[in-house]
CSV table of C-alpha atoms in Angstrom, one decimal:
chain,number,residue,atom,x,y,z
A,1,MET,CA,18.4,38.6,2.7
A,2,SER,CA,19.2,36.8,6.0
A,3,PHE,CA,21.0,33.6,6.3
A,4,LEU,CA,17.8,31.8,7.4
A,5,SER,CA,16.0,33.2,4.3
A,6,ILE,CA,18.7,32.0,2.0
A,7,ALA,CA,18.7,28.6,3.6
A,8,ARG,CA,14.9,28.3,3.2
A,9,PHE,CA,15.2,29.4,-0.4
A,10,CYS,CA,17.9,26.9,-1.2
A,11,PHE,CA,15.9,24.1,0.5
A,12,PHE,CA,12.9,25.1,-1.5
A,13,CYS,CA,14.9,25.0,-4.8
A,14,ILE,CA,16.4,21.6,-3.9
A,15,PHE,CA,13.0,20.2,-2.9
A,16,SER,CA,11.4,21.4,-6.1
A,17,VAL,CA,14.1,19.9,-8.3
A,18,LEU,CA,13.9,16.5,-6.5
A,19,TRP,CA,10.1,16.5,-6.6
A,20,ASN,CA,10.0,17.3,-10.3
A,21,ALA,CA,12.6,14.7,-11.1
A,22,GLY,CA,10.6,12.1,-9.2
A,23,ALA,CA,7.4,13.1,-10.9
A,24,GLN,CA,8.9,13.1,-14.3
A,25,GLY,CA,10.8,9.9,-13.7
A,26,PHE,CA,7.8,7.8,-12.4
A,27,GLU,CA,7.4,4.5,-14.1
A,28,LEU,CA,5.7,1.2,-13.4
A,29,ALA,CA,7.6,-1.3,-11.3
A,30,ALA,CA,8.7,-4.4,-13.1
A,31,HIS,CA,6.7,-7.6,-13.0
A,32,LYS,CA,7.7,-10.7,-15.0
A,33,ASP,CA,9.1,-8.5,-17.7
A,34,ARG,CA,11.1,-11.3,-19.3
A,35,LEU,CA,8.1,-13.5,-19.7
A,36,PHE,CA,5.9,-10.8,-21.2
A,37,ALA,CA,8.5,-9.1,-23.5
A,38,TYR,CA,7.9,-9.2,-27.2
A,39,PRO,CA,9.4,-12.4,-28.7
A,40,ALA,CA,11.2,-10.5,-31.4
A,41,VAL,CA,10.9,-7.3,-33.5
A,42,LEU,CA,10.9,-8.3,-37.1
A,43,SER,CA,11.1,-4.7,-38.4
A,44,SER,CA,10.9,-1.2,-37.2
A,45,SER,CA,10.3,2.2,-38.9
A,46,ASP,CA,9.2,5.7,-38.1
A,47,GLY,CA,11.9,6.0,-35.5
A,48,GLY,CA,10.5,3.0,-33.7
A,49,ALA,CA,6.9,4.3,-33.6
A,50,TYR,CA,5.9,1.4,-36.0
A,51,ARG,CA,7.1,-2.1,-35.2
A,52,VAL,CA,6.3,-5.6,-36.6
A,53,VAL,CA,6.5,-8.1,-33.8
A,54,ASP,CA,6.9,-11.9,-34.3
A,55,TYR,CA,3.9,-13.9,-33.2
A,56,GLN,CA,3.6,-17.7,-33.5
A,57,GLU,CA,0.4,-19.5,-32.3
A,58,MET,CA,2.3,-22.7,-31.4
A,59,ARG,CA,4.7,-20.8,-29.2
A,60,ASP,CA,2.6,-17.9,-27.9
A,61,ILE,CA,-0.6,-19.9,-27.1
A,62,ASN,CA,0.1,-23.6,-27.1
A,63,GLY,CA,3.6,-23.2,-25.6
A,64,ARG,CA,2.4,-20.6,-23.0
A,65,ASP,CA,-0.9,-22.0,-21.9
A,66,ALA,CA,-1.5,-25.2,-19.8
A,67,VAL,CA,-4.9,-25.4,-21.5
A,68,PRO,CA,-4.8,-23.4,-24.8
A,69,GLU,CA,-6.8,-20.2,-24.6
A,70,ARG,CA,-8.3,-21.2,-21.3
A,71,ARG,CA,-5.6,-21.4,-18.6
A,72,VAL,CA,-2.1,-20.0,-18.8
A,73,ASP,CA,0.9,-21.8,-17.3
A,74,GLY,CA,1.3,-20.9,-13.7
A,75,ARG,CA,4.7,-19.2,-14.3
A,76,TYR,CA,2.9,-16.3,-15.8
A,77,VAL,CA,0.6,-15.4,-12.9
A,78,SER,CA,0.9,-14.2,-9.3
A,79,THR,CA,-2.5,-14.6,-7.8
A,80,GLY,CA,-1.7,-12.9,-4.5
A,81,VAL,CA,-2.9,-9.7,-6.2
A,82,ARG,CA,-6.4,-10.9,-5.6
A,83,ARG,CA,-6.1,-9.6,-2.1
A,84,ALA,CA,-6.1,-6.1,-3.5
A,85,GLN,CA,-9.2,-6.7,-5.7
A,86,GLN,CA,-12.8,-5.8,-4.9
A,87,GLU,CA,-16.0,-5.7,-6.8
A,88,LEU,CA,-17.9,-2.4,-6.5
A,89,ALA,CA,-20.7,-0.4,-8.0
A,90,LEU,CA,-20.9,3.4,-8.7
A,91,GLN,CA,-24.1,5.3,-8.9
A,92,THR,CA,-23.9,7.7,-11.9
A,93,GLU,CA,-26.5,9.9,-13.5
A,94,ALA,CA,-26.5,7.4,-16.4
A,95,GLY,CA,-27.3,4.5,-14.0
A,96,THR,CA,-25.4,2.0,-11.9
A,97,LEU,CA,-22.0,0.9,-13.1
A,98,ARG,CA,-20.5,-2.3,-11.8
A,99,TYR,CA,-16.8,-2.9,-11.9
A,100,PHE,CA,-13.7,-4.4,-10.4
A,101,ALA,CA,-11.1,-2.3,-8.7
A,102,VAL,CA,-7.6,-3.6,-8.0
A,103,GLY,CA,-5.1,-1.5,-6.0
A,104,LYS,CA,-5.4,1.9,-4.3
A,105,THR,CA,-8.8,3.5,-4.7
A,106,ARG,CA,-7.5,6.7,-3.2
A,107,GLY,CA,-4.1,8.4,-3.7
A,108,ALA,CA,-3.2,6.2,-6.7
A,109,SER,CA,-0.1,7.0,-8.6
A,110,ALA,CA,-1.8,6.2,-11.9
A,111,ILE,CA,-5.1,4.7,-13.1
A,112,VAL,CA,-5.7,2.1,-15.9
A,113,LEU,CA,-9.1,1.2,-17.2
A,114,TYR,CA,-9.8,-1.8,-19.5
A,115,LEU,CA,-12.9,-1.6,-21.5
A,116,HIS,CA,-14.1,-4.9,-23.0
A,117,GLY,CA,-15.6,-5.4,-26.4
A,118,GLN,CA,-18.9,-6.9,-27.7
A,119,GLY,CA,-20.0,-9.9,-25.6
A,120,GLY,CA,-17.6,-9.2,-22.8
A,121,ASN,CA,-18.1,-8.0,-19.2
A,122,ARG,CA,-16.2,-6.7,-16.2
A,123,ARG,CA,-14.9,-10.1,-15.3
A,124,GLN,CA,-12.9,-10.4,-18.5
A,125,GLY,CA,-10.4,-7.7,-17.4
A,126,VAL,CA,-9.6,-9.4,-14.1
A,127,ASN,CA,-9.4,-13.0,-15.3
A,128,ASP,CA,-6.0,-14.1,-14.2
A,129,PHE,CA,-5.6,-17.1,-16.5
A,130,THR,CA,-7.0,-16.2,-19.9
A,131,PHE,CA,-5.2,-14.1,-22.6
A,132,GLY,CA,-1.8,-15.6,-21.6
A,133,GLY,CA,-2.0,-14.1,-18.1
A,134,ASN,CA,-1.8,-10.5,-19.4
A,135,PHE,CA,-4.6,-9.2,-17.3
A,136,ASN,CA,-3.0,-10.7,-14.2
A,137,ARG,CA,0.2,-8.9,-15.2
A,138,ILE,CA,-1.5,-5.4,-15.4
A,139,LYS,CA,-3.1,-6.0,-12.0
A,140,ASN,CA,0.3,-6.8,-10.5
A,141,LEU,CA,2.0,-3.9,-12.3
A,142,MET,CA,-0.5,-1.4,-10.9
A,143,VAL,CA,-0.5,-2.8,-7.3
A,144,LYS,CA,3.3,-2.9,-7.2
A,145,SER,CA,3.4,0.7,-8.4
A,146,GLY,CA,0.8,2.1,-6.0
A,147,GLY,CA,-1.7,2.5,-8.8
A,148,LEU,CA,-5.3,1.5,-9.5
A,149,TYR,CA,-6.7,-0.9,-12.2
A,150,LEU,CA,-10.4,-0.8,-13.1
A,151,SER,CA,-12.4,-3.3,-15.2
A,152,PRO,CA,-16.0,-2.1,-15.6
A,153,ASP,CA,-19.0,-3.4,-17.4
A,154,VAL,CA,-19.8,-1.5,-20.6
A,155,ALA,CA,-23.5,-0.6,-20.9
A,156,ASP,CA,-23.2,0.1,-24.7
A,157,PHE,CA,-20.7,1.5,-27.0
A,158,GLU,CA,-22.5,4.8,-27.6
A,159,ALA,CA,-23.7,7.7,-25.4
A,160,LEU,CA,-24.9,5.7,-22.3
A,161,GLY,CA,-21.7,3.7,-22.0
A,162,THR,CA,-19.6,6.9,-22.6
A,163,ARG,CA,-21.4,8.7,-19.8
A,164,GLN,CA,-20.9,5.9,-17.3
A,165,ILE,CA,-17.2,5.5,-18.1
A,166,ALA,CA,-16.6,9.2,-18.0
A,167,ALA,CA,-18.3,9.3,-14.5
A,168,LEU,CA,-16.0,6.4,-13.4
A,169,ILE,CA,-12.9,8.3,-14.6
A,170,SER,CA,-14.1,11.5,-12.9
A,171,HIS,CA,-14.8,9.7,-9.6
A,172,TYR,CA,-11.4,8.1,-9.3
A,173,ALA,CA,-9.5,11.1,-10.7
A,174,ALA,CA,-11.0,13.1,-7.9
A,175,SER,CA,-9.8,10.5,-5.4
A,176,SER,CA,-6.3,10.5,-6.8
A,177,PRO,CA,-5.4,14.1,-7.8
A,178,GLY,CA,-2.6,14.2,-10.3
A,179,ALA,CA,-2.9,10.6,-11.3
A,180,ARG,CA,-3.0,10.1,-15.1
A,181,VAL,CA,-5.8,7.9,-16.4
A,182,PHE,CA,-4.9,5.4,-19.2
A,183,VAL,CA,-7.8,3.8,-21.1
A,184,ALA,CA,-7.3,0.5,-22.9
A,185,CYS,CA,-10.1,-0.5,-25.3
A,186,GLY,CA,-10.4,-4.0,-26.6
A,187,SER,CA,-12.1,-4.6,-29.9
A,188,MET,CA,-15.5,-2.8,-30.0
A,189,GLY,CA,-14.6,-1.1,-26.8
A,190,GLY,CA,-12.6,1.2,-29.0
A,191,ALA,CA,-15.7,3.1,-29.8
A,192,LEU,CA,-15.7,4.4,-26.2
A,193,CYS,CA,-12.0,5.3,-26.4
A,194,TRP,CA,-12.8,7.6,-29.4
A,195,ARG,CA,-15.9,9.0,-27.7
A,196,LEU,CA,-13.9,9.8,-24.5
A,197,ALA,CA,-11.4,11.6,-26.7
A,198,GLN,CA,-14.1,14.1,-27.6
A,199,ASP,CA,-15.0,14.9,-24.0
A,200,GLY,CA,-12.9,17.9,-22.9
A,201,GLN,CA,-13.4,17.3,-19.2
A,202,THR,CA,-12.2,13.6,-19.5
A,203,VAL,CA,-9.3,14.5,-21.7
A,204,ARG,CA,-7.8,16.7,-18.9
A,205,GLN,CA,-7.3,13.5,-16.9
A,206,LEU,CA,-6.1,11.2,-19.7
A,207,GLY,CA,-2.5,9.9,-19.9
A,208,GLY,CA,-3.1,7.8,-23.0
A,209,LEU,CA,-5.4,5.6,-25.1
A,210,LEU,CA,-4.6,2.0,-26.0
A,211,LEU,CA,-6.5,0.5,-28.9
A,212,LEU,CA,-6.2,-3.3,-28.8
A,213,GLY,CA,-7.5,-5.0,-31.9
A,214,SER,CA,-9.9,-2.2,-32.3
A,215,MET,CA,-11.2,0.3,-34.8
A,216,TRP,CA,-10.2,3.7,-36.2
A,217,ASN,CA,-12.0,7.1,-36.0
A,218,GLU,CA,-10.9,10.0,-38.1
A,219,ALA,CA,-12.9,12.4,-35.9
A,220,PHE,CA,-10.0,12.0,-33.4
A,221,LEU,CA,-7.9,14.3,-35.6
A,222,GLN,CA,-10.3,17.2,-34.6
A,223,SER,CA,-10.8,16.1,-31.0
A,224,PRO,CA,-9.7,17.7,-27.7
A,225,ALA,CA,-7.5,14.6,-27.1
A,226,PHE,CA,-5.6,15.2,-30.3
A,227,ALA,CA,-5.2,18.9,-29.5
A,228,ALA,CA,-3.9,17.9,-26.0
A,229,ARG,CA,-1.5,15.4,-27.6
A,230,VAL,CA,-2.8,12.5,-25.6
A,231,PRO,CA,-0.6,9.5,-26.5
A,232,VAL,CA,-2.1,6.7,-28.5
A,233,PHE,CA,-1.0,3.1,-28.8
A,234,PHE,CA,-2.3,0.7,-31.5
A,235,GLY,CA,-1.8,-3.1,-31.1
A,236,HIS,CA,-3.2,-5.1,-34.0
A,237,GLY,CA,-2.9,-8.6,-35.4
A,238,SER,CA,-2.1,-8.8,-39.1
A,239,ALA,CA,-4.7,-11.5,-39.6
A,240,ASP,CA,-7.5,-9.7,-37.8
A,241,ARG,CA,-10.7,-10.5,-39.6
A,242,VAL,CA,-12.9,-8.1,-37.6
A,243,PHE,CA,-11.0,-4.9,-38.1
A,244,PRO,CA,-8.5,-5.2,-41.0
A,245,VAL,CA,-5.0,-4.2,-40.0
A,246,GLY,CA,-4.5,-2.2,-43.2
A,247,LYS,CA,-7.2,0.3,-42.2
A,248,GLN,CA,-5.8,0.7,-38.7
A,249,GLU,CA,-2.3,1.2,-40.2
A,250,ALA,CA,-3.7,3.8,-42.6
A,251,PHE,CA,-5.2,5.7,-39.6
A,252,PHE,CA,-1.9,5.5,-37.8
A,253,ARG,CA,-0.3,7.1,-40.9
A,254,LYS,CA,-2.9,9.9,-40.9
A,255,ILE,CA,-2.1,10.8,-37.3
A,256,ARG,CA,1.6,10.9,-38.3
A,257,SER,CA,0.8,13.0,-41.3
A,258,ALA,CA,-1.3,15.5,-39.3
A,259,SER,CA,1.5,15.8,-36.7
A,260,ALA,CA,4.8,14.3,-37.5
A,261,ASP,CA,5.9,14.2,-33.8
A,262,TYR,CA,2.6,13.1,-32.4
A,263,PRO,CA,3.1,10.5,-29.5
A,264,VAL,CA,1.6,7.5,-31.3
A,265,ARG,CA,2.9,4.0,-31.6
A,266,PHE,CA,1.8,0.9,-33.6
A,267,VAL,CA,2.7,-2.7,-32.9
A,268,ARG,CA,1.7,-5.2,-35.6
A,269,PHE,CA,1.6,-8.8,-34.4
A,270,GLU,CA,2.5,-10.7,-37.5
A,271,THR,CA,0.0,-13.6,-38.1
A,272,GLY,CA,-1.9,-12.5,-35.0
A,273,THR,CA,-5.7,-12.5,-35.0
A,274,HIS,CA,-8.3,-10.4,-33.3
A,275,GLY,CA,-7.5,-11.2,-29.7
A,276,THR,CA,-3.8,-11.3,-30.1
A,277,PRO,CA,-3.1,-7.7,-28.9
A,278,ILE,CA,-4.9,-8.3,-25.6
A,279,ARG,CA,-2.7,-11.4,-25.0
A,280,MET,CA,0.6,-10.0,-26.3
A,281,THR,CA,0.8,-6.2,-25.7
A,282,ASP,CA,3.5,-5.4,-23.2
A,283,TRP,CA,1.6,-3.3,-20.7
A,284,ARG,CA,4.7,-2.0,-18.8
A,285,GLU,CA,6.6,-0.9,-21.9
A,286,THR,CA,3.6,0.9,-23.4
A,287,LEU,CA,2.4,2.6,-20.2
A,288,ASN,CA,5.9,3.7,-19.2
A,289,TRP,CA,6.3,5.3,-22.7
A,290,MET,CA,3.0,7.1,-22.1
A,291,LEU,CA,4.0,8.2,-18.6
A,292,ALA,CA,7.2,9.7,-20.0
A,293,LYS,CA,5.1,11.7,-22.6
A,294,ARG,CA,2.7,13.2,-20.1
């Protein structure tokens, strides 16, 4: 082998190591981490996979919002991110889907979708001031990290809605080859998370599912997503009257029983209600954990 050939080979090896290290080490850039960190972990089990997080309405709503549940204190938001936000429409075989896109629509490092629940719409997921500013944070996290955040309308929580969201995922996955897609489902939107988990083509793009105050679905245990070990995060309020926390915790245990090392996490917000996980989930911590698993 000539000296030039050896040099080229060595360069290739070094480049491959550096590239793989960079790909494996990618994580979302920081944004107001101290303000959005969990107040305190009251208890932890399952090697940290299950945590009980302290939540207090007087502190985490009244003490955080300028107008409780309507407008967060200005410290929690950075509205310059609106310059990277646009309202778009995608023509799919299941009809026109309207949505907001924030960040890089091509060549994104990662893609996050938020799917609203019953009575919501695409505007919920880009509202900078509600839910304690947590939507503003995910927008900033994605823009700072060269990623893309999408907040679409949901036509329904059955076949039509699933087809439209699958088309949206396919469209942007094609525009950002290699980017993992993370789908966060609030409340009834969880029905779409579980339906997407059954779609083998969509599963190939998934980096994780986030169920925020949502439901369970035991069919997941026989799904392509489970077989592919797609990470799952559950955020749930202990006082949720829509979807009882005990049933979601029992489902978390079933996943753990089916596969002891399955990448699944559960955060129980003690005294939290139905909307608490949308307000309180630490986007950066959760997504960085999922990125490390995929």
